[in-house]
Short mmCIF file of C-alpha atoms in Angstrom, two decimals:
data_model
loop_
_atom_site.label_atom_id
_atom_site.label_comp_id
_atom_site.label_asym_id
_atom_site.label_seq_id
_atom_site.Cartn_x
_atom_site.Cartn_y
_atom_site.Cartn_z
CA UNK A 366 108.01 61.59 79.17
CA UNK A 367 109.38 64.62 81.55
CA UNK A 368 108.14 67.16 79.10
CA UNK A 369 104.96 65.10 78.53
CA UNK A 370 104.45 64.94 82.27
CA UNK A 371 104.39 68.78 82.64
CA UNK A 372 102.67 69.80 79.86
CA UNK A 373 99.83 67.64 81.05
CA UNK A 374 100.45 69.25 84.52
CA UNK A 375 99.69 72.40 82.87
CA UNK A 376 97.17 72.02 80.82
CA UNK A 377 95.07 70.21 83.52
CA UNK A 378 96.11 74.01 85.47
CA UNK A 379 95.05 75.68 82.57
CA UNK A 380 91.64 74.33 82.41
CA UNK A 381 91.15 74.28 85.98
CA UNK A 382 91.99 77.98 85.97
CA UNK A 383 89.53 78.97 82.98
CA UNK A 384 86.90 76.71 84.43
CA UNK A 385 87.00 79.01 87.45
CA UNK A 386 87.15 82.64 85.55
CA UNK A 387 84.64 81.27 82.87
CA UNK A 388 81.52 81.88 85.13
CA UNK A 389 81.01 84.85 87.97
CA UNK A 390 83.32 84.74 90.71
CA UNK A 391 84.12 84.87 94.46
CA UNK A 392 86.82 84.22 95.75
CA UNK A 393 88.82 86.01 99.09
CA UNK A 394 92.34 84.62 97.66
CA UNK A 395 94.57 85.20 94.80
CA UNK A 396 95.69 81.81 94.50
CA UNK A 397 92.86 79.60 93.76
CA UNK A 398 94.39 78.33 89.99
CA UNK A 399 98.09 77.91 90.71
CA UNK A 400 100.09 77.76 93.74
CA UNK A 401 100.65 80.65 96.19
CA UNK A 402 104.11 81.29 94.89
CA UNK A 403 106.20 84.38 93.14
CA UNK A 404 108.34 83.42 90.35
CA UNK A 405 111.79 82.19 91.08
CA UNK A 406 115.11 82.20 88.48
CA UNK A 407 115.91 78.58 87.44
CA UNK A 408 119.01 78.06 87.81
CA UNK A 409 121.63 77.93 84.12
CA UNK A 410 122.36 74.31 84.72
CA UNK A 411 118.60 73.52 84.53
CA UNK A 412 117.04 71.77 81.65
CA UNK A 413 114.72 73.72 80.00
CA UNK A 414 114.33 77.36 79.63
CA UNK A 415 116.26 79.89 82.02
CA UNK A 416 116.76 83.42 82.10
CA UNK A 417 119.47 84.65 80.25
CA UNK A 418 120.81 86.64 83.04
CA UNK A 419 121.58 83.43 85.02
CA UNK A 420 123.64 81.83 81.73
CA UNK A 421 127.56 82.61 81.62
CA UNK A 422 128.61 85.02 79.77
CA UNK A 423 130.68 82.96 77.41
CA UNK A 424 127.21 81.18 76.53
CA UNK A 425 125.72 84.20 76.05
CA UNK A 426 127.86 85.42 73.44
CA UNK A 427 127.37 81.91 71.61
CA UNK A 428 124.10 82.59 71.42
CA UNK A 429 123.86 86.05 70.77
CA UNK A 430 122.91 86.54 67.29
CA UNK A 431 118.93 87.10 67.45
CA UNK A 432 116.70 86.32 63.99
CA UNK A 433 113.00 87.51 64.00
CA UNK A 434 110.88 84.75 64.12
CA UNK A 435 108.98 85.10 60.93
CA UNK A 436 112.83 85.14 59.05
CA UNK A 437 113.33 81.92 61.22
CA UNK A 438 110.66 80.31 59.91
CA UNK A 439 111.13 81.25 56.52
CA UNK A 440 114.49 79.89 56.91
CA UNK A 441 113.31 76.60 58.17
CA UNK A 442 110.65 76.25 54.75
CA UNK A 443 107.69 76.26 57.31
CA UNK A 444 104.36 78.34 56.58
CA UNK A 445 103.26 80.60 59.03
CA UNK A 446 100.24 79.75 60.89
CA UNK A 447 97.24 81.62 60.83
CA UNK A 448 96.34 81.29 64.68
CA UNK A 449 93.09 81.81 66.11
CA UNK A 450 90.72 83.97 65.69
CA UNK A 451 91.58 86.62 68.75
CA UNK A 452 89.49 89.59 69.39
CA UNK A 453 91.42 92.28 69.10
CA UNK A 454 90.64 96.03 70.30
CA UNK A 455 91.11 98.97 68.14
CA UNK A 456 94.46 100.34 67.42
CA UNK A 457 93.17 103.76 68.17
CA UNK A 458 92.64 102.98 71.70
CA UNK A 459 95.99 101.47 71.84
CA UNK A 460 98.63 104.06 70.16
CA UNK A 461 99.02 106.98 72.65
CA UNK A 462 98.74 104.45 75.65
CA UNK A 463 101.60 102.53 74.53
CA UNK A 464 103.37 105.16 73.34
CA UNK A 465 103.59 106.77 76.80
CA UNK A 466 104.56 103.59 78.15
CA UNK A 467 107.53 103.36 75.99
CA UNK A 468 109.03 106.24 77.94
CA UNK A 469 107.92 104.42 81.31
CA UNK A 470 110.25 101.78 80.66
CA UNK A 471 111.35 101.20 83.83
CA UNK A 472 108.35 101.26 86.18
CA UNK A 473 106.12 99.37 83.12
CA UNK A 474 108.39 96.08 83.26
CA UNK A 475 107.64 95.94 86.70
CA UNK A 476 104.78 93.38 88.06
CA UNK A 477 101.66 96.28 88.60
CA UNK A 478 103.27 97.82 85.42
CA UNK A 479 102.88 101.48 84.38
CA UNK A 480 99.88 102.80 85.83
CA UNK A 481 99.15 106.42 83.55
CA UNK A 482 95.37 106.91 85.32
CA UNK A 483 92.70 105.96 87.18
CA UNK A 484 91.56 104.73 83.81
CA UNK A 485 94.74 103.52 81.85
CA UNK A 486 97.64 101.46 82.87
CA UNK A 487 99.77 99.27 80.84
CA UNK A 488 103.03 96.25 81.11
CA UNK A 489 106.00 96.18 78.61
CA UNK A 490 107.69 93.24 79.88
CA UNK A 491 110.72 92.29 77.67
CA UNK A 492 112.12 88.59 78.24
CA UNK A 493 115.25 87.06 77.18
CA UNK A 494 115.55 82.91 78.08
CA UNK A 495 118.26 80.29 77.18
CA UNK A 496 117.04 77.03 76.26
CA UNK A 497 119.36 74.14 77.66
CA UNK A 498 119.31 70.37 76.91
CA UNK A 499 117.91 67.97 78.71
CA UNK A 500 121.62 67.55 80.63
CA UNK A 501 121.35 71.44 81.50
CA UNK A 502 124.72 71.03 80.64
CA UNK A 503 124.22 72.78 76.66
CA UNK A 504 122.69 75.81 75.41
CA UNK A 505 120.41 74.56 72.21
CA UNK A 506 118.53 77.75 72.08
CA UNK A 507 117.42 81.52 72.88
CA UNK A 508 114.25 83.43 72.72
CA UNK A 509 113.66 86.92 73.39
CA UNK A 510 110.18 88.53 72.92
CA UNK A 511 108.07 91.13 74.47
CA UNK A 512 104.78 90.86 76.72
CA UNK A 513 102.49 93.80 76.46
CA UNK A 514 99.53 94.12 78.29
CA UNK A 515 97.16 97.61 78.26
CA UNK A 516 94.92 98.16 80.92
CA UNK A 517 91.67 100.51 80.17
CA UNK A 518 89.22 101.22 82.79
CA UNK A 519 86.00 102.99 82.01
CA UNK A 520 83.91 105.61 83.80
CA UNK A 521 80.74 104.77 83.24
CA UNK A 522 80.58 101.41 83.38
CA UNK A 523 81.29 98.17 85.55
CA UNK A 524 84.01 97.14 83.33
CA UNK A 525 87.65 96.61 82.04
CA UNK A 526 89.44 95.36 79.67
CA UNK A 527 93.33 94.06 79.35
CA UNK A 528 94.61 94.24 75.90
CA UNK A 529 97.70 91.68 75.86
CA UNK A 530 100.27 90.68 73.38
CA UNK A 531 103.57 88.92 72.84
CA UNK A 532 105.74 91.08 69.89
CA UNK A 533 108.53 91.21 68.76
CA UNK A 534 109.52 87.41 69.01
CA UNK A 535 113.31 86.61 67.91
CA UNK A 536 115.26 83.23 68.22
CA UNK A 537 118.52 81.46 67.92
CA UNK A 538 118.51 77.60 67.71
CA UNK A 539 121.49 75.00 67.62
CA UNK A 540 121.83 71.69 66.43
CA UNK A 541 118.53 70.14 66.04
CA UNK A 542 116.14 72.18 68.23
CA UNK A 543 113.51 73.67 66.24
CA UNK A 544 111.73 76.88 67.40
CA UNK A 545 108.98 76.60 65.23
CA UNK A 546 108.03 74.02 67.54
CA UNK A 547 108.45 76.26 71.23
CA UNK A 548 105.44 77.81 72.28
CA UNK A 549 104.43 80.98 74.85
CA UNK A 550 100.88 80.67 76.88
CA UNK A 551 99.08 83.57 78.85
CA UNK A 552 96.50 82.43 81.76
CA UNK A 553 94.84 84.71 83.14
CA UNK A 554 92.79 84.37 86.58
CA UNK A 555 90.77 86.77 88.82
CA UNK A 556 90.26 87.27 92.67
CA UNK A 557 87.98 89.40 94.57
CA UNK A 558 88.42 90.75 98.37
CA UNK A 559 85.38 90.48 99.96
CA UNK A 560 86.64 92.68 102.93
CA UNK A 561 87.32 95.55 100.86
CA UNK A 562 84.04 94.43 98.83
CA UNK A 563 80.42 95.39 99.46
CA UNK A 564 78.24 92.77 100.06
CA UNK A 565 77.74 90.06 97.59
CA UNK A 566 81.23 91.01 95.77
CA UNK A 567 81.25 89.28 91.72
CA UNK A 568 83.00 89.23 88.80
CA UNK A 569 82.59 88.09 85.20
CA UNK A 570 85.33 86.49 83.87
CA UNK A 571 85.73 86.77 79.95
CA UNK A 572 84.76 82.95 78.45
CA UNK A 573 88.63 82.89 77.43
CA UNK A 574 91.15 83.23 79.93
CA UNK A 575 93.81 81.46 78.67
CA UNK A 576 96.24 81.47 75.32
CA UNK A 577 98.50 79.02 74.35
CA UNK A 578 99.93 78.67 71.10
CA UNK A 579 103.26 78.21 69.02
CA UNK A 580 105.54 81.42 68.02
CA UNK A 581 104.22 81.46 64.90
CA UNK A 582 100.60 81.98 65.77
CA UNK A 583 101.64 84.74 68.22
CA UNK A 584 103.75 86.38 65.67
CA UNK A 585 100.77 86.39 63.11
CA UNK A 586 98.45 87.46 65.87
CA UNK A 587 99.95 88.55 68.91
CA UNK A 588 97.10 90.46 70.30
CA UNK A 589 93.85 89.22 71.58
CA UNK A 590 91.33 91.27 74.10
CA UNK A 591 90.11 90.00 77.61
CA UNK A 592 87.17 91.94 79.19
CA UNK A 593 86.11 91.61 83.06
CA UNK A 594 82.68 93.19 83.84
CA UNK A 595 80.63 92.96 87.56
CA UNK A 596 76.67 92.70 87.80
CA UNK A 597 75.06 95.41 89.58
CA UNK A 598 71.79 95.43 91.45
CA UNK A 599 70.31 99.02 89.94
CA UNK A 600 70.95 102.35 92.20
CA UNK A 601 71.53 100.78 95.94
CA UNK A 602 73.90 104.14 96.86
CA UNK A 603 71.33 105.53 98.96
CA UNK A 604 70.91 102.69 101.24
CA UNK A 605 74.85 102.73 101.58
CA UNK A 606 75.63 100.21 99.30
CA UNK A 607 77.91 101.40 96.26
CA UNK A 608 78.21 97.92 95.06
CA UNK A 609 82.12 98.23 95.26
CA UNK A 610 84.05 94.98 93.82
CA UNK A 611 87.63 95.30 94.84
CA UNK A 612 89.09 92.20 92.60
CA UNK A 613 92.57 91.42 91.20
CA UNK A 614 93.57 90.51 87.93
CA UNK A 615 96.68 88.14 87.19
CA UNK A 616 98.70 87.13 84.67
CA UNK A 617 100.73 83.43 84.49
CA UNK A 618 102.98 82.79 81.69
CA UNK A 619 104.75 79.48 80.67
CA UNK A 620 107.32 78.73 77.50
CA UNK A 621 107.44 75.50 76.18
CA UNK A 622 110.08 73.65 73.94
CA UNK A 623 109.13 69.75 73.49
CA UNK A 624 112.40 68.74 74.31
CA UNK A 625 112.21 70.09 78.13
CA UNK A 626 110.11 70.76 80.96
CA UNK A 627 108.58 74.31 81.08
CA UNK A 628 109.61 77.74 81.89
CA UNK A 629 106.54 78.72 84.34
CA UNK A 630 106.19 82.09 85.62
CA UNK A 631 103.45 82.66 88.31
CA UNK A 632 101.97 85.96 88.21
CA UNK A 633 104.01 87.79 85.99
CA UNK A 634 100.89 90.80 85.90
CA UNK A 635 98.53 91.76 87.94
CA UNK A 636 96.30 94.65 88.25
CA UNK A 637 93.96 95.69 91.14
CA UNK A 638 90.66 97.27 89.69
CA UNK A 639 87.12 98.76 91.90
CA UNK A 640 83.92 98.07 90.04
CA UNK A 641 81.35 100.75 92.34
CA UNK A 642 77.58 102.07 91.68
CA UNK A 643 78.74 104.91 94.06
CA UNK A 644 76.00 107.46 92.24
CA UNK A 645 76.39 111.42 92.01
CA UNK A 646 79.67 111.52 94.43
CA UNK A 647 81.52 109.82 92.08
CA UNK A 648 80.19 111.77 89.15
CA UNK A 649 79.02 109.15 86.51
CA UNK A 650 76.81 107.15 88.46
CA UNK A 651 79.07 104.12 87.84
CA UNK A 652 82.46 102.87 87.04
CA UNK A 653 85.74 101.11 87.05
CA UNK A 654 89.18 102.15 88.06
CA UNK A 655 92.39 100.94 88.94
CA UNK A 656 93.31 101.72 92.31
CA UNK A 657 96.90 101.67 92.17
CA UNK A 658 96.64 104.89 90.26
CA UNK A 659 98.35 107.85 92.22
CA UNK A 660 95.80 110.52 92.36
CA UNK A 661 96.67 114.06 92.80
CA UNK A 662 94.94 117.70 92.89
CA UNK A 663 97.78 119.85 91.08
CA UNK A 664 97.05 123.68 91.58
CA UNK A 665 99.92 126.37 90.18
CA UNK A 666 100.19 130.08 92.68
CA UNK A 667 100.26 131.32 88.92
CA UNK A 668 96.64 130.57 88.67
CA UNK A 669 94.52 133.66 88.61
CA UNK A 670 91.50 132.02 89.89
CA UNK A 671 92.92 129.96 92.85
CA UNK A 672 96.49 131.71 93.81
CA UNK A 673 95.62 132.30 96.46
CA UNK A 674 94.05 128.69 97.43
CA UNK A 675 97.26 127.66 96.24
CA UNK A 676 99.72 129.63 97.85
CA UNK A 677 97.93 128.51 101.15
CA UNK A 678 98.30 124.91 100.29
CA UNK A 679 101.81 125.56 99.39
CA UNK A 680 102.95 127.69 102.72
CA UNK A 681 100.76 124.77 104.65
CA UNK A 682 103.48 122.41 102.84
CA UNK A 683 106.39 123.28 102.82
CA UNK A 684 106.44 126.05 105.68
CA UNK A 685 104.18 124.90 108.41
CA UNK A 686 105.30 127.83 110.64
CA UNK A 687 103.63 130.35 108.71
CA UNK A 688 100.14 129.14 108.83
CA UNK A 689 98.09 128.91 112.01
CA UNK A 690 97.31 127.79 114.58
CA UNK A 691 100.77 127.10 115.09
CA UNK A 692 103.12 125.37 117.28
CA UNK A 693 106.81 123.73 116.93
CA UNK A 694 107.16 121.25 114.91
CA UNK A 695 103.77 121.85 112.55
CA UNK A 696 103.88 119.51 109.78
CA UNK A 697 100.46 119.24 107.19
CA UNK A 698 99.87 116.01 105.02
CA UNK A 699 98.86 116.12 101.62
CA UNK A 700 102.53 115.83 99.57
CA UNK A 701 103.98 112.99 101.18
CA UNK A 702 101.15 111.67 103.15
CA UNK A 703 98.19 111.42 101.68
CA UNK A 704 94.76 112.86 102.27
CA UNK A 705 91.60 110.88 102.33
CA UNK A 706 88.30 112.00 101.22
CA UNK A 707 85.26 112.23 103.50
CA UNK A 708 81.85 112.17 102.05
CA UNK A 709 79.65 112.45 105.23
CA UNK A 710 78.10 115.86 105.17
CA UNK A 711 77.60 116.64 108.94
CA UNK A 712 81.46 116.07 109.58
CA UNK A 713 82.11 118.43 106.76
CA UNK A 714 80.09 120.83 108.57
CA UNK A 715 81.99 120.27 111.60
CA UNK A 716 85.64 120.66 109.75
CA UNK A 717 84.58 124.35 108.38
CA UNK A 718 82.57 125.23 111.92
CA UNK A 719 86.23 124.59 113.80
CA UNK A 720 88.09 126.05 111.08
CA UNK A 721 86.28 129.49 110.94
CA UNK A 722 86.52 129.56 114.91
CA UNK A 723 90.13 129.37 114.42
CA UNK A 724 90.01 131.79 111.47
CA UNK A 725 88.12 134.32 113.98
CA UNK A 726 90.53 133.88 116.57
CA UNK A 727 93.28 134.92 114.76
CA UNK A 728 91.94 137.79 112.81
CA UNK A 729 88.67 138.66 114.31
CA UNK A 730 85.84 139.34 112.43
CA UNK A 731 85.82 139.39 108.99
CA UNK A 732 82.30 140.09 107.67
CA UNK A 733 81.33 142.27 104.88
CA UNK A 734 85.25 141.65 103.95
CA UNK A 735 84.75 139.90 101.14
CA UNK A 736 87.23 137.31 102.59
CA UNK A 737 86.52 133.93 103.44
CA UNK A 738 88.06 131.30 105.74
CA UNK A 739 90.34 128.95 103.48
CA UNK A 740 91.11 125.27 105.35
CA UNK A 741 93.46 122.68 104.41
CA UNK A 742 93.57 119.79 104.46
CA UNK A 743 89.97 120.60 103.52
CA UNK A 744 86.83 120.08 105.17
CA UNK A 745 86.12 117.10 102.88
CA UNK A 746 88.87 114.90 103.86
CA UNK A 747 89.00 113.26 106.83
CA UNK A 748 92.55 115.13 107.79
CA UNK A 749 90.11 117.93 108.05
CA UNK A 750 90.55 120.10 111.40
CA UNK A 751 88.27 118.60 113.31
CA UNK A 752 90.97 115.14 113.57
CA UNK A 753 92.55 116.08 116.67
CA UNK A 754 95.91 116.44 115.96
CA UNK A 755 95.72 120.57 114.92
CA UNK A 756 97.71 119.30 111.64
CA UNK A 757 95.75 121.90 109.46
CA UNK A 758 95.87 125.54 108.55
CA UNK A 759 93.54 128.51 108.07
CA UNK A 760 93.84 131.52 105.94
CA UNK A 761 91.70 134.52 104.81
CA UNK A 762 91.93 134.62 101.23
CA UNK A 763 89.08 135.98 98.86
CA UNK A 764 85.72 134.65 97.88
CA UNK A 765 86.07 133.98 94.95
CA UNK A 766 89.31 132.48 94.91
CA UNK A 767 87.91 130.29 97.76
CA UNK A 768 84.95 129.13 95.88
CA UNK A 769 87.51 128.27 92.53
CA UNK A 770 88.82 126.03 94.79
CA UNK A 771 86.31 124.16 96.13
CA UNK A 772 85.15 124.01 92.35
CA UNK A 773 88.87 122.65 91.76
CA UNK A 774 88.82 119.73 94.25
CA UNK A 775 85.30 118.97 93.14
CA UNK A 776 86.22 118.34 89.86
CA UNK A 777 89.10 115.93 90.96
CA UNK A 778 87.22 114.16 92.49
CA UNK A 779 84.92 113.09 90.42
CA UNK A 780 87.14 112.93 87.45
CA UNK A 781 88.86 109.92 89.55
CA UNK A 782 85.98 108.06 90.78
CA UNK A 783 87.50 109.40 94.50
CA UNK A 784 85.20 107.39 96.84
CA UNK A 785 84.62 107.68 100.37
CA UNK A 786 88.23 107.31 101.95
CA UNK A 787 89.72 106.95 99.06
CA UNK A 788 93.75 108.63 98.93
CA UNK A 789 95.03 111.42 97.23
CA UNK A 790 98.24 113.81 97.45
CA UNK A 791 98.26 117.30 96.64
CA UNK A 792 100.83 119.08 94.41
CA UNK A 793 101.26 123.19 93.75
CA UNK A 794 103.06 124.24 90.74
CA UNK A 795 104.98 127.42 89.93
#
């Protein structure tokens, strides 16, 4: 009755949660499905499943002898299932994603995962659990398995998509537990902030959130596809409104044996994405990103067409006292702190009027040169000179290495849908 008690509990979550991602959404928390709660180690003397980490190690070497499920079943004479029909995205889109994030192992088991991009970002979250008796006093099982879950982001459109997965699934049973009877489930829910949102924020929750199934359906199909799109209005940009969405996605998991209450694990994923209809500053009018991504302009002083740009930025980072104007204690943001963009024209202006004064006043006049007046931070961030705190730098460099690298940042910029005071860092390469 225990382990008919939660599994109600659940489902009754469950359906609650996809009754309220089914259908457009907003919402100004992250915890409308399932309690407000990060996951928390049960303890090894609790019933159910645990986290092998919190077992003894004289369990663990009990139970240490790992059989891939589909051998298991074999083993046990059972068929394996054929599962639902998932939708399932194109391996193609998959391959070099999760090959990169093979080599990310570390930052991609983490809760935000491995974000590669703007545009791609992806989970490889390996579990290991010991199943215990009802007691808690007697390891009866052990499961290991991995959750993937891809992350792809388009430019161009008001939408995403989450490609997850539960592989490689091996077990270890004793006595008379039976894994072909455990099973994994993967909710899924959605949140928007309306304060970081324009007006009339929504989302469009896929028609299935959720996935719950036996081992043996995952391990015949362990992928299936989840896409989250937001309505727009048609071009609004230039009466202010980009139509920005800033929403959350999360990710719940639960593993179930009959024989005990559930292993629950309350956002186990999540992943913050912008929908915006931002128009030409953004370069395609429209688009989706995740904004966890760390964006950076990268210029080299081996450059030919911007070594000299970059060998400004450079000195302005990492030696302050050889840029001007200049004081004691100079330091420029950019590398450590980062730089904001700034997309209102007339305060542009303003940055390069201040920063050619200063450029005068150093050098005098340089007309008919063939120089130009260099800034940085530049004039379209909002660290640009005008700021007030004389945390920027001026150079004379030449035209046409000047107007590379205004070409340079442009180009950033619109290759990561960098909005209006959106952040980015700056890094220059040998």
């Amino acid at each position: 009755m225990q382990h008919l008690h939660h599994r109600i509990s659940l489902v009754r979550w469950a359906r609650r949660a996809a009754a309220a991602c089914a259908v457009t959404l907003l919402t100004t928390t992250a915890a409308a499905a399932v309690p407000d709660q990060s996951h928390t180690p049960r303890h090894a003397t609790t019933a159910g499943f645990v986290e092998a980490s919190s077992a003894p190690k004289s369990e663990l070497q009990k139970m240490n002898h790992p059989v891939p499920f589909a051998a298991y079943q074999r083993s046990h004479g059972k068929p394996a299932p054929l599962g639902h029909a998932i939708p399932q995205a194109p391996a193609d889109e998959q391959t070099d994603l999760r090959q990169q994030c093979e080599k990310q192992a570390a930052a991609a088991k983490t809760q935000t995962g491995w974000i590669k991009s703007r545009f791609e970002s992806c989970q490889k979250k390996p579990y290991d659990l010991i199943l215990r008796d009802k007691k808690g006093t007697e390891a009866i099982g052990r499961l290991w398995f991995d959750m993937w879950t891809l992350g792809f982001a388009y430019d161009g459109s008001r939408r995403v998509d989450y490609v997850a997965s539960v592989e490689n699934i091996r077990v270890q049973t004793a006595g008379t537990e039976d894994a072909t009877k455990w099973s994994i489930g993967q909710f899924f829910r959605d949140s928007v902030d309306a304060s970081d949102s324009d007006p009339n924020p929504q989302v469009t929750a896929p028609t299935t959130v959720q996935r719950d199934e036996l081992l043996g359906a995952w391990n015949d199909k362990p992928t299936w596809t989840l896409t989250y799109t937001s309505p727009d209005l048609g071009a609004q940009f230039n009466n202010g409104n980009q139509q920005k969405v800033a929403a959350t996605v999360f990710l719940d998991i639960n593993v179930q044996s009959p024989s005990v209450s559930p292993y629950q694990e309350v956002d186990a994923y999540h992943s913050a994405v912008r929908f915006d209809y931002a128009g030409r500053v953004a370069g395609k009018y429209k688009g989706t990103v995740f904004t966890g991504a760390r964006v950076e302009l990268v210029m080299s002083r081996k450059d030919s067409e911007v070594k000299e740009s970059a060998q400004h930025i450079y000195d302005a980072l990492k030696h302050p006292e050889r840029t001007f104007p200049s004081f004691a204690g100079k330091t420029v943001p950019g590398e450590k702190e980062p730089l904001h963009r700034l997309i209102n024209q007339d305060k542009q202006d303003a940055n390069r009027t201040k920063s050619i004064q200063e450029c005068k006043k150093v050098w005098g006049d340089y007309t008919g040169s063939g120089l130009q007046c260099d800034e940085y931070p530049f004039a379209s961030t909002k660290e640009g000179s005008t700021k007030g705190d004389n945390r920027y730098s001026v150079r004379l460099i030449t035209g046409t290495d000047n107007h590379a690298g205004g070409q340079r940042i442009d180009a950033m910029y619109t290759a990561n849908r960098v909005l209006d005071g959106d952040p980015f860092y700056v890094k220059i390469t040998d």
